[in-house]
Short mmCIF file of C-alpha atoms and ligand atoms in Angstrom, two decimals:
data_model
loop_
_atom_site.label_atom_id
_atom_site.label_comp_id
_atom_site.label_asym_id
_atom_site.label_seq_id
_atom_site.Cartn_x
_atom_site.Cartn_y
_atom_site.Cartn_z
CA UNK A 434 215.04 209.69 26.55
CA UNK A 435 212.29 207.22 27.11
CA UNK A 436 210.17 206.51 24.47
CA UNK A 437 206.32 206.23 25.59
CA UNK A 438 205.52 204.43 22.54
CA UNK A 439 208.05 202.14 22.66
CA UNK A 440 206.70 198.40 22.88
CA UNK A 441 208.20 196.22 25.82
CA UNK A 442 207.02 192.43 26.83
CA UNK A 443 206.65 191.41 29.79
CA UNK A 444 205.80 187.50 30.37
CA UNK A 445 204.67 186.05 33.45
CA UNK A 446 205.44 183.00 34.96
CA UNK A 447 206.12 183.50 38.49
CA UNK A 448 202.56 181.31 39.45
CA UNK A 449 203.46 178.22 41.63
CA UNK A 450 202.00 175.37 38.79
CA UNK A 451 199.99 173.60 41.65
CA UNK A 452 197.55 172.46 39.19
CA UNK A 453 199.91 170.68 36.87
CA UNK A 454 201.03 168.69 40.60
CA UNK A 455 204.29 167.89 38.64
CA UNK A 456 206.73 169.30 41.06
CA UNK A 457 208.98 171.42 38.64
CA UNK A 458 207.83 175.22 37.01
CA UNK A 459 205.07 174.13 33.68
CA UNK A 460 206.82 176.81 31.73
CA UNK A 461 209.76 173.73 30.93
CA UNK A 462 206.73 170.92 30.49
CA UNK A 463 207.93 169.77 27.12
CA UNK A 464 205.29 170.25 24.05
CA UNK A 465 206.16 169.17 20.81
CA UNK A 466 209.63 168.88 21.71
CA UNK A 467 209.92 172.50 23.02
CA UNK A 468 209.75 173.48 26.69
CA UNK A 469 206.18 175.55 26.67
CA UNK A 470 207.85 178.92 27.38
CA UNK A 471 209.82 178.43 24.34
CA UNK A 472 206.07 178.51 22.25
CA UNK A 473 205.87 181.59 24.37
CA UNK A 474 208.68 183.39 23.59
CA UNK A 475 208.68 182.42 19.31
CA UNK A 476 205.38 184.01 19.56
CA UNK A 477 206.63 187.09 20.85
CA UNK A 478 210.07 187.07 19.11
CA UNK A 479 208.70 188.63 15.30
CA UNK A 480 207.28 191.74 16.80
CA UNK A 481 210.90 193.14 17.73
CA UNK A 482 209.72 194.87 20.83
CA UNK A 483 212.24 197.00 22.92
CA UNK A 484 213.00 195.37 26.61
CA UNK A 485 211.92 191.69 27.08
CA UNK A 486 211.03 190.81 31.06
CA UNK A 487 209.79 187.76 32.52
CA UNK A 488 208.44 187.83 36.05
CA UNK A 489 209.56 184.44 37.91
CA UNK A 490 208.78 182.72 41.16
CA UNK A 491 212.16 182.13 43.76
CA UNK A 492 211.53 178.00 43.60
CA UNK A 493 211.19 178.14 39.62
CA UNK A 494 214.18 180.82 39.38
CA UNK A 495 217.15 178.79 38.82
CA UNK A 496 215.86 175.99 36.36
CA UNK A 497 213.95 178.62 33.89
CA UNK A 498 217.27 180.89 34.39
CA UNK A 499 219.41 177.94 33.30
CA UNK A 500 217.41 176.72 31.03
CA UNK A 501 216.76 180.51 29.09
CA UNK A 502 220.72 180.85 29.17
CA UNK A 503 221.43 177.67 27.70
CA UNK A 504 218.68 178.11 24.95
CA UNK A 505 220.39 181.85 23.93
CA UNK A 506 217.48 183.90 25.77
CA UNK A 507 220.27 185.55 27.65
CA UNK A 508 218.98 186.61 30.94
CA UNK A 509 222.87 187.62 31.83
CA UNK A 510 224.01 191.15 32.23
CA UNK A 511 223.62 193.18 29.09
CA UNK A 512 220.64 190.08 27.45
CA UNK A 513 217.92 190.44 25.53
CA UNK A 514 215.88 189.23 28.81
CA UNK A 515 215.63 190.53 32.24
CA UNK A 516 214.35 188.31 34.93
CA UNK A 517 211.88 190.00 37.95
CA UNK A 518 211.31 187.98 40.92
CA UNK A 519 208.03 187.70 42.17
CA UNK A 520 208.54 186.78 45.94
CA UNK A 521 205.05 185.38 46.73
CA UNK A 522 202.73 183.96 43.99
CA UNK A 523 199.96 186.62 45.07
CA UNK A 524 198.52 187.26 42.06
CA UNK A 525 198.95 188.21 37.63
CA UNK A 526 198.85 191.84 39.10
CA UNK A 527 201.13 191.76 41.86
CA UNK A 528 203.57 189.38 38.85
CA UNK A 529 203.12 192.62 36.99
CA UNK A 530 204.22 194.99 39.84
CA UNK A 531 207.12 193.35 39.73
CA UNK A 532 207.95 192.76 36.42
CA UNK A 533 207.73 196.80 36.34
CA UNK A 534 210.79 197.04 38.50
CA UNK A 535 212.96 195.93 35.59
CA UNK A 536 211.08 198.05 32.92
CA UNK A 537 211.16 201.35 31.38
CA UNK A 538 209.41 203.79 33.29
CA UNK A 539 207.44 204.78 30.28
CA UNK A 540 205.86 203.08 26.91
CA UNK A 541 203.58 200.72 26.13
CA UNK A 542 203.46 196.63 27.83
CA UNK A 543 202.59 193.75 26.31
CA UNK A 544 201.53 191.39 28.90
CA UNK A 545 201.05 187.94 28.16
CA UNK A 546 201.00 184.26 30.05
CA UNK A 547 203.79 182.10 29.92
CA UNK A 548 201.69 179.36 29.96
CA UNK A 549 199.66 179.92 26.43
CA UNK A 550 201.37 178.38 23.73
CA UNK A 551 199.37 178.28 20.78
CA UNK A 552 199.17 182.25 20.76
CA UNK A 553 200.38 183.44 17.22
CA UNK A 554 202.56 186.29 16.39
CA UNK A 555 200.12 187.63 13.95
CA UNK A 556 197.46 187.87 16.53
CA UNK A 557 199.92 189.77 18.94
CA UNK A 558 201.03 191.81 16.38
CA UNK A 559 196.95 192.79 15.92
CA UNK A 560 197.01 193.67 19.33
CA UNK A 561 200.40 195.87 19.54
CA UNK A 562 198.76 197.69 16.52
CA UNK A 563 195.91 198.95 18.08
CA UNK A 564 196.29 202.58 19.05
CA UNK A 565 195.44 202.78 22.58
CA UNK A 566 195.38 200.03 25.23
CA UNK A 567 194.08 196.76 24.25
CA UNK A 568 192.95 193.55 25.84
CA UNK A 569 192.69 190.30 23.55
CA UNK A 570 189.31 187.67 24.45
CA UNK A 571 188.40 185.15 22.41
CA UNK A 572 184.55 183.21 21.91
CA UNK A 573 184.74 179.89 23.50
CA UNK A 574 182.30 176.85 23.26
CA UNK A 575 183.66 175.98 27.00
CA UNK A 576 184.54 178.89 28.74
CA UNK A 577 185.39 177.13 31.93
CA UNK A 578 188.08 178.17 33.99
CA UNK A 579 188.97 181.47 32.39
CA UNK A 580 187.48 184.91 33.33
CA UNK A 581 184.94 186.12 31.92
CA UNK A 582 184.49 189.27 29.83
CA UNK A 583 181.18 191.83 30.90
CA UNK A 584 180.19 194.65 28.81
CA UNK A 585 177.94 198.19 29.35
CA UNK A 586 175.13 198.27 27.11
CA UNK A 587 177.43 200.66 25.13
CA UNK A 588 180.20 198.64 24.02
CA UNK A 589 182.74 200.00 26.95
CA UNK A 590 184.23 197.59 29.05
CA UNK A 591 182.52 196.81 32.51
CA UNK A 592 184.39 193.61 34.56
CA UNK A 593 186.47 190.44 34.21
CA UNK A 594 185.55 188.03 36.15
CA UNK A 595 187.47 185.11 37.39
CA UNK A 596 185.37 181.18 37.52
CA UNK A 597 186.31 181.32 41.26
CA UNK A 598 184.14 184.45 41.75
CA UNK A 599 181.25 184.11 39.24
CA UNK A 600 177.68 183.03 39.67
CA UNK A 601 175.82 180.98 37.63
CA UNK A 602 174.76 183.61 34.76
CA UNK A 603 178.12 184.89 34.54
CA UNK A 604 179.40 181.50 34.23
CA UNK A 605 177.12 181.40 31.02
CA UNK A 606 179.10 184.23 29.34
CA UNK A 607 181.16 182.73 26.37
CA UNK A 608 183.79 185.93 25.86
CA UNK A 609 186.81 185.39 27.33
CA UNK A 610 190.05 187.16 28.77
CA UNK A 611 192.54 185.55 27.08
CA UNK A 612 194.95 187.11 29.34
CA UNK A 613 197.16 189.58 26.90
CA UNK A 614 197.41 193.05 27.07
CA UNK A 615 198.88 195.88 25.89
CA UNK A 616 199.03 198.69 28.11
CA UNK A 617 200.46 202.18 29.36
CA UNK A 618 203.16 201.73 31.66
CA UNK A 619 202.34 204.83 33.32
CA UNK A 620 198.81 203.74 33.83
CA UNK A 621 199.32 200.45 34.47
CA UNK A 622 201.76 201.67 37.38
CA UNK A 623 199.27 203.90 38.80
CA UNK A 624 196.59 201.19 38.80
CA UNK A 625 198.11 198.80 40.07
CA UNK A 626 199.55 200.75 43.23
CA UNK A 627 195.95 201.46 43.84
CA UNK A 628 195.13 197.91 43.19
CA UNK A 629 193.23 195.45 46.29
CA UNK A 630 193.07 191.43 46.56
CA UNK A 631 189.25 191.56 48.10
CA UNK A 632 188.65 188.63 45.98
CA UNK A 633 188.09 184.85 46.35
CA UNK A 634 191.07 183.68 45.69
CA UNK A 635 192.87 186.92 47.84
CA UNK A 636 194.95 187.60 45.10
CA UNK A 637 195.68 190.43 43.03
CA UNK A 638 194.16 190.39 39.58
CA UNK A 639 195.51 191.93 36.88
CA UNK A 640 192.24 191.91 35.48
CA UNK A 641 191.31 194.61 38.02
CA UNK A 642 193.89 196.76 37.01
CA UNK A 643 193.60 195.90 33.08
CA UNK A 644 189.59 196.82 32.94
CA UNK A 645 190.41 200.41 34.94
CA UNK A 646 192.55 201.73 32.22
CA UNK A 647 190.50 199.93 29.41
CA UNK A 648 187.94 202.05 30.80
CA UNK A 649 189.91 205.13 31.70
CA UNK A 650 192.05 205.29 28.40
CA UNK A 651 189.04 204.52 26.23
CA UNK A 652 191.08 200.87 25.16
CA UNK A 653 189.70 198.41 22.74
CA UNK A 654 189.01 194.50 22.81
CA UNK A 655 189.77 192.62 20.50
CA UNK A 656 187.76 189.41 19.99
CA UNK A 657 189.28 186.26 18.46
CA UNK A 658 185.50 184.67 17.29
CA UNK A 659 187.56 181.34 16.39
CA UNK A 660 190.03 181.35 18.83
CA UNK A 661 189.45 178.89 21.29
CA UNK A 662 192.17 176.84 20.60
CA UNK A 663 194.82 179.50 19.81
CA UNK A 664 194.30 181.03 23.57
CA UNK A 665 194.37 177.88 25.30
CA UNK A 666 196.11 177.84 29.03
CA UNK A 667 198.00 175.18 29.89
CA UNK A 668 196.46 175.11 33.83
CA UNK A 669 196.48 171.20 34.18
CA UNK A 670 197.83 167.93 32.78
CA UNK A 671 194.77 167.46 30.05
CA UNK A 672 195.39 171.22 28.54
CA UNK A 673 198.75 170.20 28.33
CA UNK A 674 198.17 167.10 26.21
CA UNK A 675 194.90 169.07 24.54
CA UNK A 676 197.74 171.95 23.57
CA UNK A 677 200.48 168.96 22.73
CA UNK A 678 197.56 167.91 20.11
CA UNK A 679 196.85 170.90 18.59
CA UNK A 680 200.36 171.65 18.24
CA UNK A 681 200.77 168.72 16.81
CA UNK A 682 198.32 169.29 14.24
CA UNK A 683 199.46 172.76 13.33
CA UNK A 684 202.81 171.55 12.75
CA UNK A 685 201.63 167.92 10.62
CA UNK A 686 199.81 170.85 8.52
CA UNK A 687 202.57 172.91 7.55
CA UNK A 688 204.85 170.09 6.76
CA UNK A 689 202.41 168.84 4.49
CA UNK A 690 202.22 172.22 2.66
CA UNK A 691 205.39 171.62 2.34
CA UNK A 692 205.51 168.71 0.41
CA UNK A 693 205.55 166.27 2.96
CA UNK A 694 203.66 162.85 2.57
CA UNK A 695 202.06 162.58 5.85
CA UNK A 696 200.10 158.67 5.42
CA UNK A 697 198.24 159.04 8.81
CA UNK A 698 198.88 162.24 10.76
CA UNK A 699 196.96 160.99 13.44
CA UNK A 700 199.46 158.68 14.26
CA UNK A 701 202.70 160.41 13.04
CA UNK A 702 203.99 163.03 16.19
CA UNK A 703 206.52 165.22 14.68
CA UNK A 704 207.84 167.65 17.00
CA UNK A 705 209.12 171.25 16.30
CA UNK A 706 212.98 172.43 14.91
CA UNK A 707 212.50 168.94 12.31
CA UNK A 708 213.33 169.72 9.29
CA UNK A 709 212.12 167.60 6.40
CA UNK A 710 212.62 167.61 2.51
CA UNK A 711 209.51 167.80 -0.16
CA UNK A 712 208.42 164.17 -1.15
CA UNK A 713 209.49 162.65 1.77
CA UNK A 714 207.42 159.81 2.96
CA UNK A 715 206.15 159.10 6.49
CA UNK A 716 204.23 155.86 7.44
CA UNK A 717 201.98 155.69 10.36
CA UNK A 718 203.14 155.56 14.20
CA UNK A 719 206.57 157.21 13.11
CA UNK A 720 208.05 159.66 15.91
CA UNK A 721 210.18 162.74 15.15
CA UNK A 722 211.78 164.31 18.02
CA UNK A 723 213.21 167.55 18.04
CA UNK A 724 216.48 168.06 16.21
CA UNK A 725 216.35 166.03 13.54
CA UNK A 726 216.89 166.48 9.66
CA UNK A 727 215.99 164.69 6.63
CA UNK A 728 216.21 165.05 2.98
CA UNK A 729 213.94 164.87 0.11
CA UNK A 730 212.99 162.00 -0.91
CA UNK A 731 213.03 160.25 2.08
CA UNK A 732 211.12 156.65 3.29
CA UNK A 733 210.06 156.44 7.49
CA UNK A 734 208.61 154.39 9.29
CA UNK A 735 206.06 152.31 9.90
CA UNK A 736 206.94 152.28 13.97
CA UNK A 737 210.01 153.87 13.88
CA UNK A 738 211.47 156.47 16.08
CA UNK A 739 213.99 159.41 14.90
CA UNK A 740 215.44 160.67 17.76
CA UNK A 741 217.63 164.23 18.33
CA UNK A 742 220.77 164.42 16.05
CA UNK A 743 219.54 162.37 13.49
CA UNK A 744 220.14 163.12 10.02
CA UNK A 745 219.30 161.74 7.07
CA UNK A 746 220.34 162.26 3.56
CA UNK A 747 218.04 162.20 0.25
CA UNK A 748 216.60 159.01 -0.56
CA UNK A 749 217.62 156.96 2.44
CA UNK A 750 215.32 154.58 4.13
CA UNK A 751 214.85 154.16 7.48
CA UNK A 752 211.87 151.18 8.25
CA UNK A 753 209.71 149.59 10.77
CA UNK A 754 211.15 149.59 14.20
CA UNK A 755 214.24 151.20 13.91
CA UNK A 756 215.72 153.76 16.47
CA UNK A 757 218.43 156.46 15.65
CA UNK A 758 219.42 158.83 17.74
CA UNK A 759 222.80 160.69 16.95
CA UNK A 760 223.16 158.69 13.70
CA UNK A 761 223.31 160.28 10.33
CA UNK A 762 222.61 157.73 6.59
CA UNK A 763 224.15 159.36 4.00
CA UNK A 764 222.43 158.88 0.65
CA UNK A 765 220.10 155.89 -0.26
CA UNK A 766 221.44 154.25 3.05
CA UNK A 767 218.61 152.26 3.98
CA UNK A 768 217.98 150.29 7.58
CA UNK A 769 214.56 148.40 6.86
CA UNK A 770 213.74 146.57 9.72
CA UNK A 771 214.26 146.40 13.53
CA UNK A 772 217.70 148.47 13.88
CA UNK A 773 219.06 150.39 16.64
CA UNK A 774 221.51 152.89 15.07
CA UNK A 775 223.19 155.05 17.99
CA UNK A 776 226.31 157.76 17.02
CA UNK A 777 226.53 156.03 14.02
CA UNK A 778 227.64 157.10 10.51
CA UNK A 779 226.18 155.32 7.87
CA UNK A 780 227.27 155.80 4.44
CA UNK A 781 225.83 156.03 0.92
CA UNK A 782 223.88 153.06 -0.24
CA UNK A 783 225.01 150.85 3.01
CA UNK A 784 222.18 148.39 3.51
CA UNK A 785 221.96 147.64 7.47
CA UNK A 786 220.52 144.25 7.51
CA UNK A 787 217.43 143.32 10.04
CA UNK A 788 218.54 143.25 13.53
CA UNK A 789 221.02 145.13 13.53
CA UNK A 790 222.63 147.05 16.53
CA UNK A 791 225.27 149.44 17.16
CA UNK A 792 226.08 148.94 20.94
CA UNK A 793 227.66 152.61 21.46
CA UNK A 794 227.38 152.45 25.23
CA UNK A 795 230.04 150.63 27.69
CA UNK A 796 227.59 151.73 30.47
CA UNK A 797 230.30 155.24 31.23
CA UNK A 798 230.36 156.49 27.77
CA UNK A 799 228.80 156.46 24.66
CA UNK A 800 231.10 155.80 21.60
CA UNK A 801 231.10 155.80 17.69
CA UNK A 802 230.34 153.39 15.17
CA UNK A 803 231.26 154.35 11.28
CA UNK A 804 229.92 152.04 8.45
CA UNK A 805 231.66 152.96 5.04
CA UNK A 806 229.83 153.31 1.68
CA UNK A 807 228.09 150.67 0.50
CA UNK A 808 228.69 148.54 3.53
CA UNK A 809 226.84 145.31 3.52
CA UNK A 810 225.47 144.57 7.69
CA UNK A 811 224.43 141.51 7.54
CA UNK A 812 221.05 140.42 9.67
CA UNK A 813 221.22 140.59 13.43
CA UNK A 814 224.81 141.63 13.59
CA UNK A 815 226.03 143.84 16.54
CA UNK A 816 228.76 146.62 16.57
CA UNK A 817 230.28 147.23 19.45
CA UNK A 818 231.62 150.69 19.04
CA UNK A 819 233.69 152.46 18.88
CA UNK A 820 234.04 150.66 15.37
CA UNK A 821 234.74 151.12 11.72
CA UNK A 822 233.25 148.89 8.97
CA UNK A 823 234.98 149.67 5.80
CA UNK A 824 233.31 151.10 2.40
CA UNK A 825 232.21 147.65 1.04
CA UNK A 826 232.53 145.90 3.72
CA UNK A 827 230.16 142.77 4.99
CA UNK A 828 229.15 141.40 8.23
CA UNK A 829 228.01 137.96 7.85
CA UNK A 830 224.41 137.23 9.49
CA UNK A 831 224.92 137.17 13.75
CA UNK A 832 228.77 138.82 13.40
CA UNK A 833 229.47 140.43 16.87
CA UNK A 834 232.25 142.78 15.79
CA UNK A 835 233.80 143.98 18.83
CA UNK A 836 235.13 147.50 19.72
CA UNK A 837 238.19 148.92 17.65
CA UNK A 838 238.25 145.52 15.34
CA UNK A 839 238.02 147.27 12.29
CA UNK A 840 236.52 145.84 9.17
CA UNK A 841 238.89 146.44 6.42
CA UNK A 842 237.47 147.58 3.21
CA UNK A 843 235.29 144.94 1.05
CA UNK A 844 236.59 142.10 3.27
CA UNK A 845 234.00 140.05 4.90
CA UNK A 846 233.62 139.18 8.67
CA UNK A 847 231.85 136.40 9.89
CA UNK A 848 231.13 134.58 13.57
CA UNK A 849 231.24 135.82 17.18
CA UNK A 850 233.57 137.09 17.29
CA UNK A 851 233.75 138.26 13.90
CA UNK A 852 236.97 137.63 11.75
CA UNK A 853 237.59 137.56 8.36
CA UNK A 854 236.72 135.41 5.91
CA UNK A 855 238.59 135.63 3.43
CA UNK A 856 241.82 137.80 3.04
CA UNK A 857 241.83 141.36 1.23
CA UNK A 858 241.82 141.23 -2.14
C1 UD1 B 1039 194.37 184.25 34.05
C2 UD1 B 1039 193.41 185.45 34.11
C3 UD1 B 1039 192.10 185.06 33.45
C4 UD1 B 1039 192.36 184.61 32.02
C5 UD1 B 1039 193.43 183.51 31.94
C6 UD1 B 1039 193.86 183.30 30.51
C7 UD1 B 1039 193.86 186.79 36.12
C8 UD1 B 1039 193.40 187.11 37.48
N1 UD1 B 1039 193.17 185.85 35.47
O1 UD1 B 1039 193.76 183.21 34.80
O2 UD1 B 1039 191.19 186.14 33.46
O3 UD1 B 1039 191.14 184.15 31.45
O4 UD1 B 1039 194.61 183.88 32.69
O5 UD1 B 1039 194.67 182.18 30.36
O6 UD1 B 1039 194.78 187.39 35.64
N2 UD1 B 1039 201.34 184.24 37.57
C9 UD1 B 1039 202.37 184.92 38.18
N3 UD1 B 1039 202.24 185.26 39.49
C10 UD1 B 1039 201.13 184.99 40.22
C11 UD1 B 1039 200.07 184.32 39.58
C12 UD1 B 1039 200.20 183.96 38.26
O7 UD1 B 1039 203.39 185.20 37.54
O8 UD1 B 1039 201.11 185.35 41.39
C13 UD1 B 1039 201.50 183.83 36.16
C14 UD1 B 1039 201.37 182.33 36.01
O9 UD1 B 1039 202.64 181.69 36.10
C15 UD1 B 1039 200.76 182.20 34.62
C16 UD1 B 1039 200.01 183.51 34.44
O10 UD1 B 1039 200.49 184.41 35.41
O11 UD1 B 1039 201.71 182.09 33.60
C17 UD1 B 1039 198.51 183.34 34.61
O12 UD1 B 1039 198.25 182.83 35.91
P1 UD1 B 1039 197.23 181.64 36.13
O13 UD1 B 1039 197.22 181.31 37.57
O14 UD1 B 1039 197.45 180.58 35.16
O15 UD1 B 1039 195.87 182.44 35.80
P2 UD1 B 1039 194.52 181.85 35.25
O16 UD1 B 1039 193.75 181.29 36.38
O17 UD1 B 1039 194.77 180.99 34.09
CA1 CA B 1040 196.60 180.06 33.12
#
């Protein structure tokens, strides 16, 4: 039995990204180390709605497809997600036509962008609790670019109106559509059936549709007064890096409430799924990229760059211009100053001297490079991996130890390349 209050999603990106002029779908432009749709779909994820569609465009298909599979938004038989193809891009209310073949014939629809990332689960949930139909618009300083909301002099409803089709005094209104709605299936498939493209763009708003049953059904708006920001489209290349900033901020701000030292957010760019311990440090110009952990405790930066797979334990140090990527420092390891550190173990309290490399690529494959506890690297030495360097061990200044020449336990190596100094003791 269907259930017609049942909540479903639909999202829609089936839209051609022309403005963005980067060639592939905006839904995978990267923010904050997450592919925009992703924002999109965390946003939506807490309000544990029934059947999850997303309308998509032929050309953008097979990368979003791929890309949903891979990040365990199964779109396969028997997923969480269904996929609707939108054969044309002719407009949010044609999208929405199609995203209806895959859905329930009855219930309620959230409808939302996919290309509105800063949208917050709370305010969705505000909107799925309404009883009725609702539309979501938000006060904006700069309106520009989004349609615009008209009223009766009672309150109800009248128009939204797109920038391409406005005049001057509409153009002046500051309420918004900030394109989400949650509506009756039923209605919405009656409307839209009904629904024409006499517009200037010759599409087929959803707007149209949205206003009749708003109207019809008696819905409600509801009005973010501060939310400019959190209804922000990602149209074109600047919203993109305006919503990459904001993101930005929001995340700076909770890892501060969590007990993160943050010296100069302005120039620290930590992006999402980073986890990081209470009392950890960050200097200025430090990068985070996605997939990276570190412990309490923790010293970074200035001018260094943490890239995925990185881990590091409490109370290790990682300086000024060092890279990791793949490369874990178990406690108090510490690698000051000007280090590349690439699938590389380091272990507790090793001190990787200035300079140092790990060369873990032959130019086919990337390899390993261990360095045992307490390890000693001496300045400018390079690693060619794959390579051990025993607990103890110590790499005179310039050693170039070379693949699979292990460095036995506190011995010393020394020279180019490297051999022991003195035998095992
Ligand atoms: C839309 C709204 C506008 C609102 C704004 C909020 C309409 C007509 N306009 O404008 O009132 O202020 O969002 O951000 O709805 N899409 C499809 N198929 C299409 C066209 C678009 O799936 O044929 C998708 C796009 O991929 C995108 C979303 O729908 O994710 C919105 O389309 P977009 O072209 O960005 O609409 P806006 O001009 O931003
Ligand atoms: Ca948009």
């Amino acid at each position: 039995m269907a259930d017609s209050s049942a909540l479903h999603v639909l999202v829609l990106a089936g839209g051609n990204s022309t403005r963005t002029r980067t060639g592939g779908p905006k839904a995978l432009l990267d923010l904050c180390g997450l592919p925009l749709l992703e924002h999109v779909f965390r946003a939506v994820d807490p309000l544990g709605a029934g059947q999850h569609a997303i309308v998509l465009g032929p050309k953008h298909r097979e990368p979003i497809e791929a890309w949903m599979n891979k990040a365990g938004r199964h779109v396969d038989a028997g997923g969480q997600w269904s996929i609707a193809i939108q054969p044309e891009a002719r407009g949010t209310g044609d999208a929405v036509a199609c995203g209806l073949e895959v859905l329930p014939q009855e219930g309620r629809l959230l409808i939302l962008c996919g290309d509105t990332p800063l949208l917050s689960p709370e305010t969705l949930q505000t909107l799925a609790d309404q009883d009725g139909d609702a539309l979501l618009t938000a006060l904006c300083q700069d309106p520009t670019g989004y349609g615009r909301v008209l009223y009766e002099e009672s309150g109800r409803i009248l128009r939204i109106v797109e920038e391409a089709d406005a005049d001057e005094e509409i153009k002046q209104v500051g309420e918004i559509n900030a394109g989400v709605y949650v509506l009756d299936i039923a209605s919405l498939r009656k409307a839209l059936a009904a629904a024409d493209n006499d517009n200037a763009q010759g599409e087929f708003y959803l707007t149209d549709a949205a206003v009749e049953i708003l109207r019809s059904n008696e819905g409600v708006c509801v009005c973010l007064e501060d939310g400019e920001a959190e209804i922000l489209g990602v149209n074109t290349l600047q919203q993109h890096a305006t919503a990459q900033y904001l993101l930005r901020e929001r995340r700076l701000d909770e890892l501060m409430t969590a007990g993160v030292i943050i010296d100069d957010p302005n120039t620290t760019f930590i992006e999402y799924d980073v986890e990081i311990g209470p009392g950890t440090r960050i200097h200025p110009c430090t990068v985070i990229r996605a997939g990276v952990q570190v412990g309490a405790g923790c010293e970074i930066g200035p001018f260094a760059q943490l890239r995925v797979g990185t881990q590091m334990a409490e109370g290790s140090v990682i300086g000024n211009f060092v890279e990791t990527k793949n490369a874990s420092l178990a406690a108090g390891a510490k690698a000051k100053h000007l280090t590349y550190l690439g699938d590389a173990e380091v272990g507790e309290r090793a001190n990787i001297g200035c300079g140092t490399i790990t060369a873990n690529y032959d130019g086919k494959n990337k390899h390993r490079t261990e360095i045992g506890a307490r390890a000693f690297i001496g300045s400018g030495t390079v690693l060619v991996a794959p390579v051990r360097v025993g607990a103890g061990a110590m790499t005179a200044a310039g050693s170039v130890v070379l693949k699979g020449r292990h460095v036995e336990d506190d011995s010393v190596v020394a020279g180019v390349p490297a051999r022991p100094l003195k035998p095992v003791e």
